[in-house]
């Protein structure tokens, strides 16, 4: 055991439900991994396969049976014995069999008939997309063997929920799912979370629209923290970074809350964490952009997973959001938002880059009229 | 996809119920039922590849709990066979895995040992085959927890599949028997006081020796139950299995003896 040992350490790091189907008890990720590795034979999670002959000999000696008994077992337990159709007449797996006995198939048949009556399944698209991302990575092996993730590594899945900061996210709790490795630093997850507020551009640029891209928030406000189980993990990699959890901690101190701890995000791996699965925690950046973050799953790496270290954190799900199109051409994604704009049908108004420049500046780039222009980052631009 | 949960439950309970009725733990018996229902066809029908994956995950997650307590040994064997059948007949590539939580690993290994001791080689063979094929994901929790759906429907336990000894034990807890003896004694005393006033032999309405009789009834039930269980752990099986059965019966018997002596102590104030 990495931590302490002791019986209490063992049982308290075996996760169980704190609230049934909602969240687990808190456990130390590294110890949890060691418990699994201590119980499993390394072959059980190895990427390579033991030869069938070795496996057979082992079974014979472990059970104390004759080789003939094993041969008989193999034939009795073969998957062929589960087949309801003749060997050379494979069934059409694309169709629900007529007169199905299974309740699930009856339901599938009903739903299928119903679906046929619709033109198309409008909900399908975003699922397809999520799955494409997941499928791309499945079973991927690295080109360079040094990128191969060692056997027995842990894989953690995080759902990062978008903040309700944006009016349009109020009803759909959009989220992205990221897989990280136990040995990765918290900062690696932070860098992989994409959020429009990192791309916001502050300031009014109607006089100098060409200078706008230099003012990306991500490059200006680098402070951020994760909050897990009473500890603020601050990103202090850069000299400009500040401990932005300080205000919260000081407020908590004066309001009778238990003391919160702090740690450095860049010095902490996921193995060092003690967390609950299914419990809402916090990721905060850009000062006030707060994301609820939930660890939905922790498990040992499987040989069918993406085994290339370079792909982690691995994005496996992303909510597709509708993009806002330019008010003039209704074709391109909006890049500018204007106010006090005499040319605009509404206030504020969204334009694509081309239409914005065409309407608001003359051939020499001189501003026409008295309006204000801000950079608009469409949340759908990440799709 | 969640709407399939109920029908999947029905289908699993149906095949396991039929297996239970055979009073067997043989895979041949199970596979005959599987073929008859054509259980592999649960995956048939048009479905986009991504949905197919989600559906397969759901199917495995509905079947997985039958492998574990509180289900009785025979149901757990059926659960193992069911998972084996579902795992091998799924149509996704690579195959979706069966999730196994850390807290359940010990239970699974004990189950395997019981099967080894009772020489149920088909059970051991299939479990080892699944492990060898890397059919499991070794996880923290039985299912990924998302906190998304507000209303959640926990899987209902099928009562008739549950291991019975635990329920009998609950019935005759020390506290409960003691309480019953006290109440009964109090009741007898009250009756005695009333009958002294009236001459009517009301006391005959009271069941004599209620607590010992209850204990006797539960013991008889327990012995019957043990004989049922023995079906899956035949006498020729190894010493350990017999020892296990003995230990179980002893601890049970002792609990009863212990309560009874306590009760008699109370009754006669020794
Ligand atoms: Zn954000
Ligand atoms: Zn436009």
XYZ file of C-alpha atoms and ligand atoms in Angstrom:
655
model
C 0.000 0.000 0.000
C 1.369 3.364 -0.924
C -0.305 5.126 1.946
C 0.090 4.054 5.546
C -1.089 0.460 5.021
C -3.314 -0.520 7.921
C -6.738 -2.121 7.751
C -8.623 1.144 8.078
C -6.726 2.658 5.148
C -7.662 -0.343 3.043
C -11.377 -0.369 3.755
C -11.792 3.386 3.598
C -10.235 3.429 0.145
C -12.576 0.795 -1.228
C -15.236 3.048 -2.667
C -18.850 2.312 -1.886
C -22.010 4.330 -2.333
C -22.478 7.269 -0.001
C -25.812 7.914 -1.718
C -27.077 5.023 -3.833
C -26.472 5.603 -7.563
C -25.503 9.225 -6.868
C -22.026 9.403 -5.410
C -19.358 7.315 -3.721
C -17.567 7.716 -0.425
C -14.304 9.698 -0.670
C -11.239 7.598 -1.451
C -7.579 8.110 -2.266
C -7.097 7.444 -5.979
C -3.517 6.118 -5.708
C -4.394 3.735 -2.871
C -7.465 2.567 -4.742
C -5.257 1.677 -7.697
C -2.804 -0.186 -5.475
C -5.660 -2.163 -3.955
C -6.770 -3.338 -7.388
C -3.230 -4.146 -8.482
C -2.660 -6.034 -5.229
C -5.668 -8.237 -5.845
C -5.350 -8.955 -9.543
C -2.880 -11.232 -11.207
C -0.855 -8.944 -13.533
C -2.041 -11.043 -16.485
C -5.601 -9.978 -15.771
C -4.853 -6.403 -16.862
C -1.906 -7.071 -19.154
C -2.083 -5.855 -22.760
C -0.627 -9.131 -24.030
C -2.338 -12.490 -24.078
C -1.191 -15.646 -22.320
C -1.062 -18.538 -24.767
C -4.131 -20.809 -24.707
C -1.853 -23.832 -24.045
C -0.451 -22.286 -20.855
C -3.969 -21.396 -19.778
C -5.160 -24.971 -20.379
C -2.309 -26.538 -18.421
C -2.969 -24.163 -15.560
C -6.643 -25.055 -15.446
C -5.888 -28.767 -15.465
C -3.451 -28.489 -12.602
C -5.523 -26.007 -10.553
C -8.646 -28.136 -10.770
C -6.856 -31.460 -10.600
C -8.753 -32.764 -13.606
C -7.829 -34.954 -16.564
C -7.086 -33.310 -19.940
C -10.131 -35.116 -21.353
C -12.352 -33.388 -18.804
C -11.057 -30.011 -19.975
C -11.715 -30.954 -23.585
C -15.264 -31.842 -22.657
C -15.697 -28.611 -20.699
C -14.485 -26.616 -23.666
C -17.036 -28.139 -25.954
C -19.904 -27.850 -23.464
C -19.047 -24.226 -22.621
C -18.309 -23.144 -26.166
C -20.149 -20.062 -27.402
C -21.496 -22.274 -30.212
C -23.874 -23.727 -27.661
C -25.585 -20.318 -27.424
C -26.433 -20.224 -31.102
C -30.060 -20.718 -32.063
C -29.393 -20.879 -35.792
C -27.477 -23.431 -37.896
C -23.758 -22.710 -38.148
C -23.717 -21.804 -41.847
C -26.886 -19.750 -41.849
C -26.052 -16.588 -39.933
C -29.139 -14.565 -39.045
C -29.778 -11.019 -40.223
C -28.641 -9.058 -37.181
C -29.868 -5.840 -38.775
C -33.492 -6.839 -38.340
C -35.578 -7.602 -35.283
C -36.622 -11.239 -35.740
C -40.321 -11.796 -36.429
C -42.411 -12.845 -33.422
C -39.720 -12.095 -30.835
C -40.036 -13.670 -27.379
C -37.906 -11.118 -25.583
C -39.633 -8.126 -24.039
C -36.737 -5.912 -25.147
C -37.155 -6.957 -28.763
C -40.886 -6.312 -28.670
C -40.099 -2.797 -27.477
C -37.421 -2.376 -30.135
C -39.871 -3.450 -32.778
C -42.475 -0.976 -31.561
C -39.966 1.853 -31.484
C -38.613 0.916 -34.874
C -42.073 1.001 -36.448
C -42.707 4.329 -34.805
C -39.414 5.757 -36.006
C -40.111 4.705 -39.568
C -43.135 6.981 -39.466
C -40.856 9.943 -38.744
C -38.713 11.490 -41.419
C -35.562 11.398 -39.392
C -34.364 11.188 -35.863
C -33.384 14.726 -35.002
C -31.729 13.811 -31.700
C -29.256 11.501 -33.352
C -26.630 13.932 -34.542
C -24.956 14.973 -31.368
C -24.661 11.378 -30.195
C -23.017 10.411 -33.451
C -20.484 13.140 -32.957
C -19.662 12.149 -29.383
C -19.223 8.602 -30.481
C -16.987 9.475 -33.384
C -14.531 11.043 -30.968
C -14.608 8.013 -28.730
C -14.250 5.562 -31.590
C -11.302 7.408 -33.081
C -9.236 6.676 -30.015
C -10.330 3.107 -29.262
C -7.501 0.604 -29.273
C -4.980 3.154 -30.541
C -1.355 2.142 -29.986
C 1.472 4.684 -30.047
C 4.002 4.778 -32.880
C 6.791 5.424 -30.432
C 6.948 2.794 -27.680
C 7.921 5.423 -25.111
C 4.390 6.836 -25.429
C 2.829 3.500 -24.462
C 0.871 3.885 -21.240
C 2.147 1.334 -18.705
C -0.125 -1.579 -17.746
C -2.108 -0.984 -14.588
C -2.516 2.764 -15.148
C -5.798 4.342 -14.059
C -8.159 6.174 -16.358
C -10.456 8.827 -14.882
C -13.467 10.362 -16.640
C -14.464 13.922 -15.842
C -17.593 15.715 -16.933
C -16.926 19.421 -17.115
C -20.202 21.317 -17.095
C -20.464 24.709 -18.785
C -21.360 27.519 -16.436
C -24.810 29.081 -16.491
C -23.053 32.344 -17.207
C -24.451 32.201 -20.697
C -28.164 32.605 -21.023
C -28.321 30.003 -23.765
C -26.925 27.262 -21.506
C -29.598 27.813 -18.873
C -31.800 24.883 -19.810
C -29.402 22.392 -21.296
C -26.600 21.503 -18.946
C -24.006 21.208 -21.655
C -20.826 19.423 -20.722
C -17.716 17.910 -22.134
C -16.188 14.604 -21.079
C -12.447 14.207 -20.719
C -10.439 11.105 -19.882
C -7.227 11.679 -17.940
C -4.570 9.292 -16.664
C -3.983 8.840 -12.951
C -0.355 9.875 -13.325
C -1.200 13.144 -15.075
C -1.014 16.509 -13.358
C -4.132 18.504 -12.599
C -2.735 21.243 -14.850
C -2.960 18.842 -17.805
C -6.702 18.613 -17.294
C -6.963 22.380 -16.847
C -5.200 22.997 -20.154
C -7.519 20.555 -21.917
C -10.767 22.145 -20.758
C -11.987 24.419 -23.499
C -14.219 27.251 -22.506
C -15.247 30.284 -24.518
C -14.361 32.612 -21.677
C -10.686 31.789 -22.257
C -11.141 33.184 -25.758
C -13.061 36.288 -24.779
C -11.520 39.514 -25.883
C -12.055 42.453 -23.573
C -12.319 45.965 -24.843
C -14.007 48.057 -27.458
C -12.338 47.841 -30.860
C -14.453 49.895 -33.285
C -11.483 52.181 -34.067
C -8.870 49.448 -34.402
C -10.589 46.172 -35.349
C -7.330 44.626 -36.535
C -5.700 44.666 -33.104
C -8.412 42.661 -31.352
C -6.900 39.160 -31.475
C -3.937 40.251 -29.339
C -6.133 40.518 -26.283
C -7.112 36.908 -25.608
C -8.177 36.442 -21.984
C -6.366 33.141 -21.759
C -3.047 34.945 -22.131
C -3.915 37.712 -19.718
C -5.691 36.054 -16.819
C -3.846 32.850 -16.089
C -5.023 32.135 -12.571
C -7.335 29.188 -11.970
C -8.157 26.578 -9.371
C -9.803 23.212 -8.893
C -11.674 22.575 -5.664
C -11.758 18.958 -4.451
C -12.745 17.780 -0.944
C -11.801 20.900 1.036
C -8.648 21.776 -0.908
C -8.105 24.517 -3.464
C -5.580 23.429 -6.079
C -4.196 26.657 -7.541
C -2.465 26.973 -10.871
C 0.724 28.844 -9.958
C 2.844 27.927 -12.972
C 3.298 31.509 -14.138
C 4.569 34.489 -12.247
C 1.373 36.427 -13.060
C -0.734 33.708 -11.397
C -2.350 34.578 -8.131
C -4.090 32.438 -5.564
C -7.618 33.419 -6.550
C -9.077 31.120 -3.908
C -7.810 33.506 -1.227
C -10.940 35.652 -1.121
C -13.136 32.599 -0.713
C -10.930 31.113 1.980
C -10.804 34.333 3.952
C -14.534 34.764 3.699
C -15.000 31.159 4.873
C -12.739 31.792 7.865
C -14.933 34.616 9.100
C -18.093 32.563 8.600
C -17.328 29.543 10.759
C -16.458 27.152 7.947
C -13.864 24.443 8.517
C -10.414 25.465 7.326
C -9.824 24.985 3.615
C -6.429 23.789 2.464
C -4.481 24.894 -0.590
C -2.093 23.030 -2.867
C -0.442 23.611 -6.211
C -2.219 22.286 -9.243
C 1.059 21.743 -11.077
C 2.493 19.620 -8.236
C -0.524 17.338 -7.884
C -1.341 14.228 -9.888
C -4.722 12.526 -9.864
C -3.175 9.697 -7.837
C -2.632 12.223 -5.029
C -6.297 13.160 -4.864
C -8.878 12.015 -2.390
C -12.291 12.430 -4.036
C -15.794 11.068 -4.376
C -17.041 9.655 -7.669
C -20.239 11.379 -8.799
C -19.819 14.370 -6.500
C -19.867 17.941 -7.831
C -16.577 19.822 -7.485
C -15.425 23.087 -8.980
C -13.134 24.433 -11.665
C -12.791 28.218 -11.664
C -10.873 30.355 -14.150
C -10.997 33.854 -15.618
C -11.831 35.033 -12.133
C -15.475 34.078 -12.145
C -16.055 31.469 -14.825
C -17.105 28.535 -12.655
C -17.575 25.021 -13.966
C -19.059 22.178 -11.987
C -16.774 19.220 -12.529
C -17.760 15.636 -11.784
C -15.595 12.546 -11.708
C -17.928 9.996 -13.285
C -15.689 6.960 -13.505
C -12.342 5.563 -12.374
C -11.031 2.264 -13.688
C -7.930 0.376 -14.702
C -6.661 0.835 -18.233
C -7.830 -1.877 -20.635
C -5.922 -3.040 -23.690
C -8.794 -1.868 -25.912
C -8.395 1.717 -24.647
C -6.304 4.329 -26.411
C -2.835 3.396 -25.168
C -1.033 6.408 -26.571
C -0.105 8.804 -23.806
C -0.022 11.775 -26.188
C -3.798 11.585 -26.650
C -4.578 12.277 -23.001
C -6.483 14.156 -21.694
C -8.781 12.593 -24.255
C -11.938 14.457 -25.182
C -14.722 11.895 -25.661
C -17.832 13.992 -25.540
C -18.694 17.528 -26.375
C -22.052 19.139 -26.428
C -22.895 20.571 -29.798
C -24.399 24.023 -29.522
C -26.202 25.930 -32.217
C -24.068 28.701 -33.676
C -25.322 32.245 -34.110
C -25.122 33.404 -37.668
C -24.412 36.865 -38.997
C -27.512 39.111 -39.164
C -26.696 40.195 -42.709
C -25.594 37.126 -44.643
C -27.158 34.506 -42.304
C -24.341 32.293 -43.481
C -21.209 32.775 -41.444
C -20.657 32.481 -37.714
C -20.741 35.850 -35.927
C -17.443 37.388 -34.903
C -18.491 40.896 -33.886
C -21.154 42.354 -31.682
C -22.113 46.013 -32.020
C -24.119 48.434 -29.941
C -25.386 51.909 -30.641
C -25.220 50.926 -34.280
C -27.411 53.007 -36.609
C -27.018 50.415 -39.386
C -28.168 47.510 -37.263
C -31.685 46.088 -37.250
C -31.352 45.205 -33.550
C -29.231 46.320 -30.630
C -26.934 44.555 -29.895
C -26.313 43.036 -33.288
C -24.092 40.171 -34.509
C -21.979 40.245 -37.697
C -19.519 37.978 -39.382
C -16.094 39.514 -39.963
C -16.686 40.236 -43.634
C -20.104 41.866 -43.290
C -18.945 43.826 -40.237
C -16.063 45.420 -42.108
C -18.059 45.965 -45.289
C -20.797 47.905 -43.521
C -18.867 49.825 -40.916
C -15.706 50.999 -42.687
C -14.949 52.718 -45.993
C -12.385 51.470 -48.501
C -9.585 53.091 -46.536
C -10.593 51.484 -43.273
C -12.165 54.613 -41.792
C -14.949 54.079 -39.293
C -18.403 55.070 -40.568
C -20.781 56.299 -37.899
C -20.705 56.307 -34.134
C -21.016 52.721 -32.902
C -19.215 50.451 -30.475
C -17.791 47.077 -31.523
C -16.772 44.123 -29.366
C -15.339 40.778 -30.309
C -17.925 38.014 -30.161
C -16.833 34.419 -29.528
C -19.547 32.004 -30.454
C -19.771 29.029 -28.059
C -20.624 26.911 -31.091
C -17.296 27.803 -32.679
C -15.808 24.827 -30.821
C -17.983 22.258 -32.507
C -31.762 4.174 -24.025
C -32.849 4.064 -20.390
C -36.338 3.041 -21.540
C -34.963 -0.421 -22.312
C -33.988 -0.938 -18.691
C -37.353 -2.307 -17.644
C -37.700 -4.773 -20.508
C -34.087 -5.870 -20.099
C -34.815 -6.577 -16.459
C -37.857 -8.593 -17.441
C -35.839 -10.618 -19.941
C -33.020 -11.320 -17.450
C -35.454 -12.308 -14.724
C -37.276 -14.532 -17.136
C -34.238 -16.533 -18.221
C -32.878 -16.734 -14.670
C -36.302 -17.782 -13.371
C -36.434 -20.609 -15.874
C -32.921 -21.621 -14.921
C -33.870 -21.544 -11.247
C -36.799 -23.859 -11.925
C -34.428 -26.524 -13.251
C -32.613 -26.596 -9.869
C -29.376 -27.024 -11.797
C -26.109 -25.108 -12.072
C -24.969 -26.808 -15.289
C -24.101 -24.639 -18.270
C -25.683 -27.156 -20.680
C -28.989 -26.604 -18.931
C -28.602 -22.841 -19.133
C -27.514 -22.812 -22.764
C -30.519 -24.943 -23.735
C -32.840 -22.299 -22.261
C -30.804 -19.537 -23.923
C -31.134 -21.194 -27.331
C -34.801 -21.802 -26.876
C -35.464 -18.104 -26.169
C -32.844 -17.105 -28.760
C -31.421 -14.693 -26.207
C -28.601 -13.646 -28.562
C -31.214 -11.864 -30.653
C -31.512 -9.227 -27.927
C -28.849 -7.355 -29.902
C -30.613 -7.713 -33.255
C -32.301 -4.903 -35.073
C -31.233 -1.753 -36.845
C -29.260 0.573 -34.600
C -26.610 3.157 -35.340
C -23.170 2.009 -34.182
C -22.976 4.591 -31.396
C -26.393 3.670 -30.026
C -25.500 0.026 -30.312
C -22.543 0.649 -28.001
C -24.654 2.484 -25.436
C -27.324 -0.210 -25.637
C -24.768 -2.992 -25.134
C -23.392 -1.193 -22.085
C -26.893 -0.978 -20.688
C -27.581 -4.670 -21.324
C -24.405 -5.688 -19.483
C -25.084 -3.322 -16.598
C -28.570 -4.749 -16.098
C -27.257 -8.337 -16.078
C -24.142 -7.763 -13.939
C -25.799 -7.505 -10.485
C -27.070 -11.120 -10.694
C -23.481 -12.268 -10.370
C -23.277 -10.848 -6.856
C -24.954 -11.103 -3.456
C -27.642 -10.915 -2.166
C -28.586 -13.388 -4.891
C -28.445 -17.089 -4.075
C -25.639 -19.254 -5.422
C -27.680 -20.763 -8.229
C -28.859 -17.353 -9.455
C -25.289 -16.073 -9.340
C -24.223 -19.008 -11.500
C -27.062 -18.127 -13.869
C -25.906 -14.503 -13.744
C -22.396 -15.548 -14.725
C -23.693 -17.624 -17.635
C -25.948 -14.761 -18.679
C -23.019 -12.311 -18.733
C -20.941 -14.818 -20.667
C -23.727 -15.215 -23.212
C -24.282 -11.482 -23.549
C -20.599 -10.650 -23.670
C -19.915 -13.135 -26.423
C -22.997 -12.449 -28.532
C -22.781 -8.629 -28.525
C -22.311 -7.069 -31.947
C -19.902 -4.232 -31.093
C -16.193 -4.213 -31.945
C -14.205 -3.990 -29.771
C -16.544 -5.631 -27.296
C -18.106 -3.644 -24.471
C -16.819 -4.786 -21.085
C -18.535 -5.986 -17.929
C -17.931 -3.543 -15.078
C -16.649 -4.930 -11.812
C -16.248 -2.694 -8.754
C -13.395 -3.099 -6.292
C -15.771 -3.794 -3.401
C -17.256 -6.749 -5.302
C -14.000 -8.484 -6.221
C -13.721 -10.419 -2.945
C -17.272 -11.659 -3.342
C -16.514 -12.880 -6.841
C -13.383 -14.699 -5.679
C -15.314 -16.345 -2.832
C -17.938 -17.394 -5.345
C -15.218 -18.894 -7.525
C -13.747 -20.752 -4.536
C -17.161 -22.156 -3.594
C -17.550 -23.365 -7.179
C -14.058 -24.932 -7.131
C -14.783 -26.676 -3.810
C -18.057 -28.039 -5.085
C -16.330 -29.099 -8.322
C -18.605 -27.020 -10.522
C -15.965 -26.931 -13.234
C -18.182 -25.294 -15.831
C -18.713 -22.315 -13.523
C -14.970 -21.947 -12.897
C -14.115 -22.511 -16.544
C -16.447 -19.765 -17.763
C -15.374 -17.249 -15.143
C -11.718 -17.863 -15.969
C -12.448 -17.653 -19.669
C -14.041 -14.225 -19.214
C -11.089 -13.005 -17.150
C -8.680 -14.415 -19.702
C -10.489 -12.630 -22.534
C -10.291 -9.349 -20.568
C -14.056 -9.133 -20.481
C -13.999 -6.948 -17.360
C -13.334 -3.335 -16.538
C -11.940 -3.057 -13.024
C -13.703 -0.010 -11.668
C -14.382 2.089 -8.596
C -18.159 1.923 -8.835
C -20.551 -0.585 -10.456
C -21.856 2.055 -12.882
C -20.489 5.424 -13.984
C -22.189 8.103 -11.903
C -23.277 11.169 -13.787
C -25.598 13.094 -11.498
C -27.540 14.129 -14.544
C -30.922 12.544 -14.387
C -32.838 13.852 -11.417
C -35.131 10.865 -11.107
C -33.258 7.653 -10.947
C -34.733 4.218 -10.826
C -32.628 1.796 -8.870
C -32.823 -1.771 -10.104
C -35.395 -3.685 -8.119
C -34.176 -6.864 -6.462
C -36.015 -9.957 -7.558
C -37.187 -11.394 -4.224
C -37.314 -15.031 -5.282
C -33.674 -14.935 -6.423
C -32.287 -13.699 -3.143
C -30.207 -15.939 -0.923
C -32.641 -17.035 1.770
C -30.546 -17.638 4.913
C -30.162 -13.940 5.535
C -33.881 -13.435 5.805
C -34.384 -16.200 8.366
C -31.533 -14.782 10.398
C -33.146 -11.381 10.394
C -36.301 -12.970 11.747
C -34.797 -14.417 14.916
C -32.379 -11.732 16.005
C -31.462 -11.774 19.692
C -33.159 -8.460 20.289
C -36.327 -9.533 18.641
C -36.648 -12.825 20.558
C -35.880 -11.138 23.852
C -38.437 -8.460 23.205
C -40.982 -11.074 22.237
C -40.317 -13.090 25.396
C -40.752 -9.982 27.519
C -43.971 -8.966 25.836
C -45.261 -12.490 26.087
C -44.435 -12.729 29.774
C -46.130 -9.432 30.428
C -49.184 -10.593 28.555
C -49.350 -13.884 30.503
C -49.121 -12.001 33.794
C -51.930 -9.674 32.802
C -54.089 -12.619 31.792
C -53.319 -14.316 35.077
C -54.420 -11.261 37.046
C -57.677 -11.012 35.084
C -58.491 -14.727 35.344
C -57.883 -14.618 39.116
C -60.686 -12.063 39.292
C -63.181 -13.938 37.131
C -62.681 -17.741 37.531
C -62.788 -18.090 33.766
C -59.816 -20.038 32.414
C -58.749 -17.260 30.031
C -55.134 -18.360 30.292
C -55.870 -21.284 27.976
C -56.218 -18.766 25.146
C -52.571 -17.894 25.509
C -50.146 -19.889 23.394
C -47.865 -21.685 25.806
C -44.104 -21.589 25.213
C -44.416 -19.175 22.327
C -40.720 -18.365 22.038
C -39.394 -21.963 22.042
C -42.067 -22.880 19.502
C -41.068 -20.029 17.228
C -37.462 -21.060 17.541
C -38.385 -24.643 16.676
C -40.282 -23.543 13.584
C -37.432 -21.385 12.343
C -34.940 -24.194 12.957
C -37.053 -26.649 10.995
C -37.247 -24.150 8.150
C -33.511 -23.624 8.335
C -32.811 -27.361 8.096
C -35.096 -27.672 5.101
C -33.369 -24.713 3.524
C -29.958 -26.230 4.136
C -31.018 -29.401 2.370
C -32.068 -27.283 -0.600
C -28.677 -25.570 -0.692
C -26.893 -28.895 -0.482
C -28.210 -29.598 -3.988
C -25.495 -27.260 -5.304
C -22.847 -28.374 -2.844
C -23.095 -32.175 -3.035
C -21.712 -34.261 -0.142
C -18.853 -35.656 -2.262
C -17.454 -32.158 -2.702
C -14.359 -31.143 -0.800
C -13.974 -30.882 2.941
C -13.957 -27.098 2.814
C -17.480 -26.843 1.446
C -18.770 -29.178 4.160
C -16.856 -27.250 6.722
C -18.390 -24.045 5.426
C -21.869 -25.497 5.659
C -21.125 -26.731 9.154
C -19.823 -23.375 10.265
C -22.868 -21.668 8.848
C -25.254 -24.063 10.564
C -23.351 -23.852 13.840
C -23.290 -20.129 14.054
C -26.939 -20.149 13.265
C -27.802 -22.777 15.859
C -25.688 -21.037 18.454
C -27.420 -17.761 17.909
C -30.667 -19.510 18.663
C -29.306 -21.350 21.722
C -27.854 -18.152 22.977
C -31.115 -16.240 22.724
C -33.046 -19.042 24.264
C -30.783 -19.281 27.297
C -30.964 -15.530 27.743
C -34.710 -15.695 27.646
C -34.894 -18.459 30.201
C -32.574 -16.507 32.417
C -34.901 -13.550 32.239
C -37.932 -15.619 32.801
C -36.829 -17.316 35.974
C -34.643 -14.514 37.198
C -31.613 -16.681 37.784
Zn -15.041 28.748 -18.253
Zn -22.192 38.128 -42.744
